[in-house]
Amino acid sequence: MSTTKKRKLRHQESSSMWNSKKKSSSSSSSSRKPTIDEAAAEKIFADIADDDDPTVAGMEGICTLCEEQLGIDPLEDIRVLVLLWKLGSKEKPAQITKDEWMSGCQKMQVDSVAKLKDLLPSLDTGFLDQTEFKDFYKFCFQFNRQGTHRTLDKEMVVALMKMVLQGRISTDRLDTFCTFVETQTSYTRITLDQWTSFLDFCYECEDLSTYDESNSAWPVLIDEYVEYMEEQPKQKK
């Protein structure tokens, strides 16, 4: 091989290695998450944390954050639940831990009350696709459990459904199911399976005339709701 060809080859190899390093460095830089002011995020959490446990913020602190700093109703505004879901609250019902808060703030890139306020419009459930909404819907049940209870009393279920499912399923389906649950004496508490199954049922069976109980794999609660709906026209006669 001539000296000129060897020089060209070395130049090409050197150039290739340099470009490869530049691409690798660029890729690494672009994949690195922007950082937040962790001290500022920790300060927000410290202000709402429980007095007897600074690693946890319960409903009292969450309500304080919502009412006094974000200007939203913690008991009526669905965006409160969406925010807690996105922050990653899941260890125990009705609270968020400091680790969950810090991890969620990093993921959502928020470290001030102003940035949390800026997030509010994006927390509308209309921005969630069906898969995201099903996960959020399950979270709503889990977050509102009390202590070690694995079920919710039906009054809580009805109130939650009216807040969470408004606009996601037909108004008639939502209203009639809530009325059904309220009037059933055999049900005082609702399980997670019954809760999640109702949403799946709404997605899969929009027309009750197509419902086949003999091939149904739904919880008995759903079967009884369909029977209840079938009886309504007869009672009006």
Coordinates of C-alpha atoms in Angstrom, one line a residue:
M1 CA 0.0 0.0 0.0
S2 CA 1.3 3.4 -0.9
T3 CA 2.2 6.1 1.7
T4 CA -0.6 8.4 0.4
K5 CA -3.2 5.6 0.7
K6 CA -2.1 4.8 4.2
R7 CA -2.4 8.5 5.2
K8 CA -5.9 8.7 3.7
L9 CA -7.0 5.5 5.6
R10 CA -5.6 6.8 8.9
H11 CA -7.4 10.1 8.3
Q12 CA -10.7 8.3 7.6
E13 CA -10.4 6.1 10.7
S14 CA -9.6 9.1 12.9
S15 CA -12.5 11.1 11.4
S16 CA -14.9 8.2 12.0
M17 CA -13.8 7.7 15.6
W18 CA -14.2 11.5 16.2
N19 CA -17.7 11.6 14.7
S20 CA -18.6 8.5 16.7
K21 CA -17.5 10.1 20.0
K22 CA -19.4 13.3 19.1
K23 CA -22.6 11.3 18.5
S24 CA -22.1 9.4 21.7
S25 CA -21.5 12.5 23.7
S26 CA -24.5 14.3 22.0
S27 CA -26.8 11.3 22.7
S28 CA -25.7 11.1 26.3
S29 CA -26.3 14.8 26.7
S30 CA -29.7 14.7 25.2
S31 CA -30.9 11.8 27.3
R32 CA -29.8 13.4 30.6
K33 CA -32.8 14.8 32.5
P34 CA -32.8 18.5 33.4
T35 CA -32.4 19.0 37.1
I36 CA -34.7 20.8 39.4
D37 CA -34.0 22.9 42.5
E38 CA -34.3 20.0 45.0
A39 CA -34.1 22.3 48.0
A40 CA -37.0 24.3 46.7
A41 CA -39.1 21.2 46.1
E42 CA -38.2 19.9 49.5
K43 CA -39.3 23.2 51.1
I44 CA -42.8 22.9 49.5
F45 CA -43.1 19.4 50.9
A46 CA -41.8 20.4 54.4
D47 CA -44.5 23.0 54.6
I48 CA -47.3 20.4 54.1
A49 CA -45.7 17.4 55.9
D50 CA -47.3 15.9 59.0
D51 CA -46.1 17.4 62.3
D52 CA -45.4 13.9 63.7
D53 CA -43.8 12.5 60.5
P54 CA -41.9 14.9 58.2
T55 CA -41.5 12.2 55.6
V56 CA -45.3 12.0 54.9
A57 CA -47.9 14.6 53.8
G58 CA -51.4 13.5 54.6
M59 CA -54.8 15.0 53.6
E60 CA -54.5 18.0 55.9
G61 CA -51.2 19.1 54.2
I62 CA -52.5 18.3 50.8
C63 CA -55.6 20.3 51.4
T64 CA -53.5 23.2 52.6
L65 CA -51.4 23.1 49.5
C66 CA -54.5 23.1 47.3
E67 CA -56.5 25.7 49.0
E68 CA -53.9 28.2 50.2
Q69 CA -51.3 28.0 47.4
L70 CA -52.9 26.4 44.3
G71 CA -56.3 27.9 44.7
I72 CA -58.3 24.8 44.0
D73 CA -60.8 22.8 46.0
P74 CA -59.2 19.6 47.3
L75 CA -62.5 17.8 47.7
E76 CA -64.2 18.8 44.5
D77 CA -61.5 19.4 41.9
I78 CA -60.5 16.3 40.0
R79 CA -57.1 17.8 39.2
V80 CA -56.0 17.2 42.8
L81 CA -56.2 13.5 42.2
V82 CA -54.6 13.7 38.8
L83 CA -51.7 15.6 40.4
L84 CA -51.2 13.1 43.1
W85 CA -51.4 10.2 40.6
K86 CA -48.8 11.9 38.4
L87 CA -46.5 12.6 41.3
G88 CA -46.6 8.9 42.1
S89 CA -48.5 8.6 45.4
K90 CA -49.1 4.9 45.9
E91 CA -47.4 3.6 49.1
K92 CA -50.5 4.2 51.3
P93 CA -53.9 5.7 50.9
A94 CA -54.6 9.4 51.5
Q95 CA -51.0 10.6 51.6
I96 CA -47.8 11.1 49.6
T97 CA -44.4 10.4 50.9
K98 CA -41.4 12.7 50.6
D99 CA -39.6 10.2 48.3
E100 CA -42.7 10.0 46.0
W101 CA -43.0 13.8 46.0
M102 CA -39.3 14.4 45.1
S103 CA -39.4 11.7 42.4
G104 CA -42.6 13.1 41.0
C105 CA -41.3 16.7 41.0
Q106 CA -38.2 15.5 39.1
K107 CA -40.3 13.7 36.6
M108 CA -42.7 16.6 36.1
Q109 CA -39.9 19.2 36.3
V110 CA -41.6 21.3 39.1
D111 CA -39.9 22.9 42.0
S112 CA -42.1 25.9 42.9
V113 CA -45.8 26.7 43.6
A114 CA -45.8 28.8 40.4
K115 CA -44.8 25.8 38.3
L116 CA -47.4 23.6 40.0
K117 CA -50.0 26.3 39.2
D118 CA -48.8 26.3 35.6
L119 CA -49.5 22.5 35.4
L120 CA -53.1 22.8 36.4
P121 CA -54.6 23.2 32.9
S122 CA -52.8 20.0 31.8
L123 CA -54.2 18.0 34.6
D124 CA -57.7 17.8 33.0
T125 CA -58.6 14.1 32.6
G126 CA -59.6 14.9 29.0
F127 CA -55.9 14.8 28.2
L128 CA -55.6 11.1 29.4
D129 CA -56.0 8.4 26.8
Q130 CA -58.0 5.3 27.6
T131 CA -55.1 3.3 29.1
E132 CA -53.9 6.2 31.2
F133 CA -57.4 6.9 32.4
K134 CA -57.9 3.3 33.5
D135 CA -54.8 3.5 35.6
F136 CA -55.8 6.8 37.0
Y137 CA -59.3 5.4 37.7
K138 CA -57.8 2.5 39.7
F139 CA -55.6 5.0 41.6
C140 CA -58.7 7.0 42.7
F141 CA -60.1 3.9 44.5
Q142 CA -56.8 3.0 46.1
F143 CA -56.0 6.6 47.2
N144 CA -59.4 7.0 48.9
R145 CA -59.3 3.8 51.0
Q146 CA -59.2 4.3 54.7
G147 CA -56.5 2.6 56.8
T148 CA -56.3 -1.1 56.0
H149 CA -59.7 -1.3 54.4
R150 CA -59.6 -2.8 50.9
T151 CA -63.2 -1.6 50.1
L152 CA -64.9 1.8 49.9
D153 CA -68.3 2.5 51.3
K154 CA -70.9 3.0 48.6
E155 CA -71.5 6.7 49.5
M156 CA -67.8 7.4 48.8
V157 CA -68.0 5.3 45.6
V158 CA -71.0 7.3 44.2
A159 CA -69.4 10.6 45.0
L160 CA -66.1 9.6 43.4
M161 CA -67.8 8.1 40.3
K162 CA -69.7 11.4 39.7
M163 CA -66.5 13.3 39.9
V164 CA -64.1 11.0 38.1
L165 CA -66.3 9.5 35.3
Q166 CA -68.1 12.7 34.3
G167 CA -67.5 13.1 30.6
R168 CA -65.8 9.7 30.2
I169 CA -68.9 7.6 30.0
S170 CA -72.5 8.4 29.1
T171 CA -74.3 10.5 31.6
D172 CA -77.3 8.1 31.6
R173 CA -75.0 5.1 32.4
L174 CA -73.3 7.1 35.2
D175 CA -76.6 8.3 36.7
T176 CA -78.4 5.0 36.6
F177 CA -75.5 3.0 38.0
C178 CA -75.1 5.5 40.9
T179 CA -78.8 5.3 41.6
F180 CA -78.6 1.5 41.5
V181 CA -75.7 1.4 44.0
E182 CA -77.4 3.9 46.3
T183 CA -80.7 1.9 46.4
Q184 CA -79.2 -1.6 46.9
T185 CA -79.4 -2.7 50.5
S186 CA -77.3 -5.8 49.8
Y187 CA -74.3 -3.6 49.0
T188 CA -72.8 -1.3 51.6
R189 CA -69.2 -1.5 50.4
I190 CA -67.6 -1.8 46.9
T191 CA -64.5 -3.8 46.0
L192 CA -61.7 -2.7 43.7
D193 CA -62.7 -5.5 41.3
Q194 CA -66.3 -4.1 41.1
W195 CA -65.0 -0.6 40.8
T196 CA -62.6 -1.3 37.8
S197 CA -65.0 -3.8 36.2
F198 CA -67.7 -1.1 35.9
L199 CA -65.4 1.1 33.7
D200 CA -64.5 -1.9 31.6
F201 CA -68.1 -2.8 31.3
C202 CA -68.9 0.8 30.1
Y203 CA -66.3 0.5 27.4
E204 CA -67.2 -2.9 26.2
C205 CA -71.0 -2.8 26.5
E206 CA -72.4 0.5 25.4
D207 CA -75.8 -1.1 24.5
L208 CA -77.3 -3.1 27.3
S209 CA -79.6 -5.0 24.9
T210 CA -76.5 -6.9 23.7
Y211 CA -75.6 -8.1 27.3
D212 CA -75.7 -11.8 27.7
E213 CA -75.7 -12.8 31.4
S214 CA -75.2 -16.5 30.6
N215 CA -71.8 -15.8 29.0
S216 CA -70.9 -13.0 31.5
A217 CA -67.6 -13.0 33.3
W218 CA -68.5 -9.7 35.1
P219 CA -68.9 -9.4 38.8
V220 CA -72.5 -10.2 40.1
L221 CA -72.9 -6.5 40.8
I222 CA -72.8 -5.8 37.0
D223 CA -75.4 -8.6 36.3
E224 CA -77.7 -7.1 38.9
Y225 CA -77.3 -3.6 37.5
V226 CA -78.4 -4.9 34.0
E227 CA -81.4 -6.7 35.6
Y228 CA -82.2 -3.4 37.4
M229 CA -82.1 -1.5 34.2
E230 CA -84.3 -4.1 32.5
E231 CA -86.9 -3.7 35.2
Q232 CA -87.1 0.1 34.9
P233 CA -89.4 0.2 31.8
K234 CA -91.8 -2.3 33.4
Q235 CA -92.1 -0.2 36.6
K236 CA -93.0 2.9 34.6
K237 CA -96.0 1.1 32.9

